Every structure is written in C-alpha cells, then in structure tokens.
C-alpha cells in the first residue's frame, strides 16, 4: 500500500518494455483482490502499460474505462454468494502486426444476469458501456467463474 492507502502494484507485472512493443506486448495482473479500493491499483497498472503502446490517448481511455467497469462488476456481483478469496485477473495483449488489443477480466465467482426488475434509469448499464467502448466484447460465464474479453481494433 502506498501512503494514500491504495495498493502499489510496483512495476507492471508481465509488461513489455517499449522497445519490444513491435513484436507484441503482454500484461498480466493475477490475484487482484476484488475490492473497490484495490482495483484502482489494477486500473493504474493498465494505464501505465498502455502508455508505452502506440494506441493513442482516446483508445487508451476507452480501454481503461471498459476494463475498470468489468473489474467493478466483479467487485459488485461475482462473489456475492461465495465464500473464500475474492480475486480477479487482468490479462492483456497488444499485437502490433494485427493492430489489435485484447483484455480479459476473469473472476472465479458466479454469473448474475441483470434482474428484470432492475431500475434501468440508474443500474444495469455496465455491459452496454463495455460494448460501446470496445470493438467487441464477449461475456463467457461458467461454473468456475466469468471472463469478459474486450477487443479493440485500430
């Protein structure tokens, strides 16, 4: 933790130095606590990693916003009815040759469909936002958790 009480992930794990970006770049954040105060550190690590990639500020902002929404969904929904450690993983890959950036946010909780009676004025817009901000978004729920995979084509 740093002096402000937020996690300090230190160097970006699995990150690729800027000189190696031409061949592709990978980011892997494992066992991030699924806690609102702790996912901010993962968001900052993702933002730092994007800073060395040739993706542009607008795309980087969309990636950070969509991924943060996916992480926030894990915090709010994935572990509501499960005991044990509540964690998430963020895996990102940039492929310069394909001009494609893919980020997956994975949890080990359980999927919750948006209830029909949810107030659509204030709730239930997270996945729509993720789909709007990315070129493609796929939600893959399963008995061992849920993976949200977001792709940006440049």
mmCIF file of C-alpha atoms in Angstrom:
data_model
loop_
_atom_site.group_PDB
_atom_site.id
_atom_site.type_symbol
_atom_site.label_atom_id
_atom_site.label_comp_id
_atom_site.label_asym_id
_atom_site.label_seq_id
_atom_site.Cartn_x
_atom_site.Cartn_y
_atom_site.Cartn_z
ATOM 1 C CA UNK A 1 0.000 0.000 0.000
ATOM 2 C CA UNK A 2 1.173 3.497 -0.695
ATOM 3 C CA UNK A 3 0.659 6.488 1.586
ATOM 4 C CA UNK A 4 -2.849 7.114 0.212
ATOM 5 C CA UNK A 5 -3.974 3.614 1.221
ATOM 6 C CA UNK A 6 -4.230 2.235 -2.305
ATOM 7 C CA UNK A 7 -2.270 -0.789 -3.476
ATOM 8 C CA UNK A 8 1.075 -0.241 -5.081
ATOM 9 C CA UNK A 9 1.481 -2.913 -7.708
ATOM 10 C CA UNK A 10 5.020 -1.662 -8.338
ATOM 11 C CA UNK A 11 6.389 -2.457 -11.768
ATOM 12 C CA UNK A 12 3.736 -3.676 -14.135
ATOM 13 C CA UNK A 13 3.958 -7.492 -13.956
ATOM 14 C CA UNK A 14 4.354 -9.166 -17.302
ATOM 15 C CA UNK A 15 4.747 -5.847 -19.060
ATOM 16 C CA UNK A 16 6.898 -5.422 -22.115
ATOM 17 C CA UNK A 17 9.435 -2.609 -22.404
ATOM 18 C CA UNK A 18 8.632 -0.008 -25.066
ATOM 19 C CA UNK A 19 11.489 -1.211 -27.256
ATOM 20 C CA UNK A 20 9.824 -4.607 -27.602
ATOM 21 C CA UNK A 21 6.310 -3.405 -28.436
ATOM 22 C CA UNK A 22 6.736 -4.008 -32.170
ATOM 23 C CA UNK A 23 6.638 -7.755 -31.572
ATOM 24 C CA UNK A 24 3.702 -7.539 -29.170
ATOM 25 C CA UNK A 25 3.176 -6.688 -25.535
ATOM 26 C CA UNK A 26 1.588 -8.574 -22.656
ATOM 27 C CA UNK A 27 0.258 -7.538 -19.251
ATOM 28 C CA UNK A 28 -0.805 -9.995 -16.576
ATOM 29 C CA UNK A 29 -2.240 -8.981 -13.203
ATOM 30 C CA UNK A 30 -3.078 -12.024 -11.093
ATOM 31 C CA UNK A 31 -4.921 -12.389 -7.801
ATOM 32 C CA UNK A 32 -6.060 -8.788 -7.639
ATOM 33 C CA UNK A 33 -8.361 -8.526 -4.601
ATOM 34 C CA UNK A 34 -11.939 -7.973 -5.775
ATOM 35 C CA UNK A 35 -12.368 -4.911 -3.612
ATOM 36 C CA UNK A 36 -13.367 -1.428 -4.767
ATOM 37 C CA UNK A 37 -10.352 0.198 -3.121
ATOM 38 C CA UNK A 38 -7.923 -2.344 -4.565
ATOM 39 C CA UNK A 39 -8.982 -2.442 -8.228
ATOM 40 C CA UNK A 40 -7.868 1.179 -8.595
ATOM 41 C CA UNK A 41 -4.277 -0.094 -8.487
ATOM 42 C CA UNK A 42 -5.003 -2.528 -11.315
ATOM 43 C CA UNK A 43 -6.562 0.324 -13.298
ATOM 44 C CA UNK A 44 -3.402 2.421 -12.809
ATOM 45 C CA UNK A 45 -1.172 -0.509 -13.819
ATOM 46 C CA UNK A 46 -3.208 -0.970 -17.004
ATOM 47 C CA UNK A 47 -2.985 2.748 -17.751
ATOM 48 C CA UNK A 48 0.823 2.734 -17.288
ATOM 49 C CA UNK A 49 1.145 -0.298 -19.567
ATOM 50 C CA UNK A 50 -0.985 1.332 -22.255
ATOM 51 C CA UNK A 51 1.273 4.384 -22.056
ATOM 52 C CA UNK A 52 4.105 2.546 -23.840
ATOM 53 C CA UNK A 53 1.879 1.244 -26.630
ATOM 54 C CA UNK A 54 1.064 3.024 -29.892
ATOM 55 C CA UNK A 55 -2.689 3.055 -29.255
ATOM 56 C CA UNK A 56 -3.483 6.756 -28.842
ATOM 57 C CA UNK A 57 -4.965 8.558 -25.870
ATOM 58 C CA UNK A 58 -8.597 8.045 -26.921
ATOM 59 C CA UNK A 59 -8.263 4.278 -27.268
ATOM 60 C CA UNK A 60 -6.302 4.084 -24.016
ATOM 61 C CA UNK A 61 -9.080 5.980 -22.210
ATOM 62 C CA UNK A 62 -11.710 3.615 -23.646
ATOM 63 C CA UNK A 63 -9.669 0.563 -22.620
ATOM 64 C CA UNK A 64 -9.189 1.824 -19.068
ATOM 65 C CA UNK A 65 -12.870 2.766 -18.689
ATOM 66 C CA UNK A 66 -14.181 -0.537 -20.082
ATOM 67 C CA UNK A 67 -11.771 -2.657 -18.069
ATOM 68 C CA UNK A 68 -12.495 -0.734 -14.888
ATOM 69 C CA UNK A 69 -16.205 -1.308 -15.444
ATOM 70 C CA UNK A 70 -15.558 -5.052 -15.878
ATOM 71 C CA UNK A 71 -13.497 -5.082 -12.659
ATOM 72 C CA UNK A 72 -16.190 -3.113 -10.807
ATOM 73 C CA UNK A 73 -18.762 -5.677 -11.955
ATOM 74 C CA UNK A 74 -16.621 -8.417 -10.387
ATOM 75 C CA UNK A 75 -16.455 -6.471 -7.121
ATOM 76 C CA UNK A 76 -20.189 -5.854 -7.023
ATOM 77 C CA UNK A 77 -21.598 -9.106 -8.361
ATOM 78 C CA UNK A 78 -19.252 -12.087 -8.736
ATOM 79 C CA UNK A 79 -18.674 -13.123 -5.146
ATOM 80 C CA UNK A 80 -21.937 -12.129 -3.518
ATOM 81 C CA UNK A 81 -22.934 -15.730 -2.711
ATOM 82 C CA UNK A 82 -19.499 -17.341 -2.441
ATOM 83 C CA UNK A 83 -17.135 -17.800 0.475
ATOM 84 C CA UNK A 84 -13.374 -17.763 0.090
ATOM 85 C CA UNK A 85 -10.958 -15.431 -1.587
ATOM 86 C CA UNK A 86 -12.480 -12.924 -3.964
ATOM 87 C CA UNK A 87 -9.968 -12.119 -6.678
ATOM 88 C CA UNK A 88 -9.812 -11.223 -10.323
ATOM 89 C CA UNK A 89 -7.248 -11.394 -13.079
ATOM 90 C CA UNK A 90 -6.499 -8.991 -15.887
ATOM 91 C CA UNK A 91 -4.712 -10.352 -18.951
ATOM 92 C CA UNK A 92 -3.931 -8.016 -21.831
ATOM 93 C CA UNK A 93 -2.164 -8.463 -25.131
ATOM 94 C CA UNK A 94 -1.305 -5.941 -27.813
ATOM 95 C CA UNK A 95 -0.411 -7.305 -31.229
ATOM 96 C CA UNK A 96 1.202 -4.630 -33.363
ATOM 97 C CA UNK A 97 1.052 -6.765 -36.527
ATOM 98 C CA UNK A 98 -2.736 -7.127 -36.178
ATOM 99 C CA UNK A 99 -3.243 -3.659 -34.648
ATOM 100 C CA UNK A 100 -5.356 -5.424 -32.040
ATOM 101 C CA UNK A 101 -5.545 -5.033 -28.281
ATOM 102 C CA UNK A 102 -7.345 -7.660 -26.220
ATOM 103 C CA UNK A 103 -8.026 -7.516 -22.488
ATOM 104 C CA UNK A 104 -9.726 -10.235 -20.443
ATOM 105 C CA UNK A 105 -11.033 -9.717 -16.918
ATOM 106 C CA UNK A 106 -11.663 -13.042 -15.191
ATOM 107 C CA UNK A 107 -13.170 -13.944 -11.836
ATOM 108 C CA UNK A 108 -13.857 -17.209 -10.018
ATOM 109 C CA UNK A 109 -17.264 -16.138 -8.757
ATOM 110 C CA UNK A 110 -20.660 -16.767 -10.234
ATOM 111 C CA UNK A 111 -22.506 -15.013 -13.060
ATOM 112 C CA UNK A 112 -25.572 -12.921 -12.360
ATOM 113 C CA UNK A 113 -27.902 -11.900 -15.150
ATOM 114 C CA UNK A 114 -29.375 -8.426 -14.808
ATOM 115 C CA UNK A 115 -32.707 -8.853 -12.992
ATOM 116 C CA UNK A 116 -35.782 -7.877 -14.994
ATOM 117 C CA UNK A 117 -36.931 -5.528 -12.237
ATOM 118 C CA UNK A 118 -33.689 -3.506 -12.097
ATOM 119 C CA UNK A 119 -34.147 0.248 -12.394
ATOM 120 C CA UNK A 120 -32.718 0.808 -15.889
ATOM 121 C CA UNK A 121 -32.523 4.521 -15.168
ATOM 122 C CA UNK A 122 -29.682 4.031 -12.723
ATOM 123 C CA UNK A 123 -28.482 0.390 -12.894
ATOM 124 C CA UNK A 124 -27.632 -2.357 -15.341
ATOM 125 C CA UNK A 125 -25.654 -0.389 -17.945
ATOM 126 C CA UNK A 126 -22.159 -1.789 -17.315
ATOM 127 C CA UNK A 127 -22.041 -4.377 -20.088
ATOM 128 C CA UNK A 128 -23.625 -1.947 -22.543
ATOM 129 C CA UNK A 129 -20.889 0.561 -21.696
ATOM 130 C CA UNK A 130 -18.182 -2.067 -22.182
ATOM 131 C CA UNK A 131 -19.651 -2.983 -25.582
ATOM 132 C CA UNK A 132 -19.862 0.676 -26.591
ATOM 133 C CA UNK A 133 -16.242 1.399 -25.654
ATOM 134 C CA UNK A 134 -14.707 -1.675 -27.324
ATOM 135 C CA UNK A 135 -14.723 -3.046 -30.857
ATOM 136 C CA UNK A 136 -16.002 -6.343 -29.487
ATOM 137 C CA UNK A 137 -16.914 -7.707 -26.055
ATOM 138 C CA UNK A 138 -17.699 -11.297 -25.144
ATOM 139 C CA UNK A 139 -19.033 -12.429 -21.768
ATOM 140 C CA UNK A 140 -18.280 -16.069 -21.024
ATOM 141 C CA UNK A 141 -19.945 -17.211 -17.776
ATOM 142 C CA UNK A 142 -19.257 -20.673 -16.457
ATOM 143 C CA UNK A 143 -19.355 -22.732 -13.277
ATOM 144 C CA UNK A 144 -15.784 -21.728 -12.385
ATOM 145 C CA UNK A 145 -16.222 -18.009 -12.960
ATOM 146 C CA UNK A 146 -16.802 -15.431 -15.650
ATOM 147 C CA UNK A 147 -14.496 -13.961 -18.264
ATOM 148 C CA UNK A 148 -15.187 -10.691 -20.055
ATOM 149 C CA UNK A 149 -12.970 -10.395 -23.122
ATOM 150 C CA UNK A 150 -12.758 -6.989 -24.778
ATOM 151 C CA UNK A 151 -11.053 -6.298 -28.085
ATOM 152 C CA UNK A 152 -10.054 -3.049 -29.756
ATOM 153 C CA UNK A 153 -9.098 -2.976 -33.436
ATOM 154 C CA UNK A 154 -7.069 0.012 -34.548
#
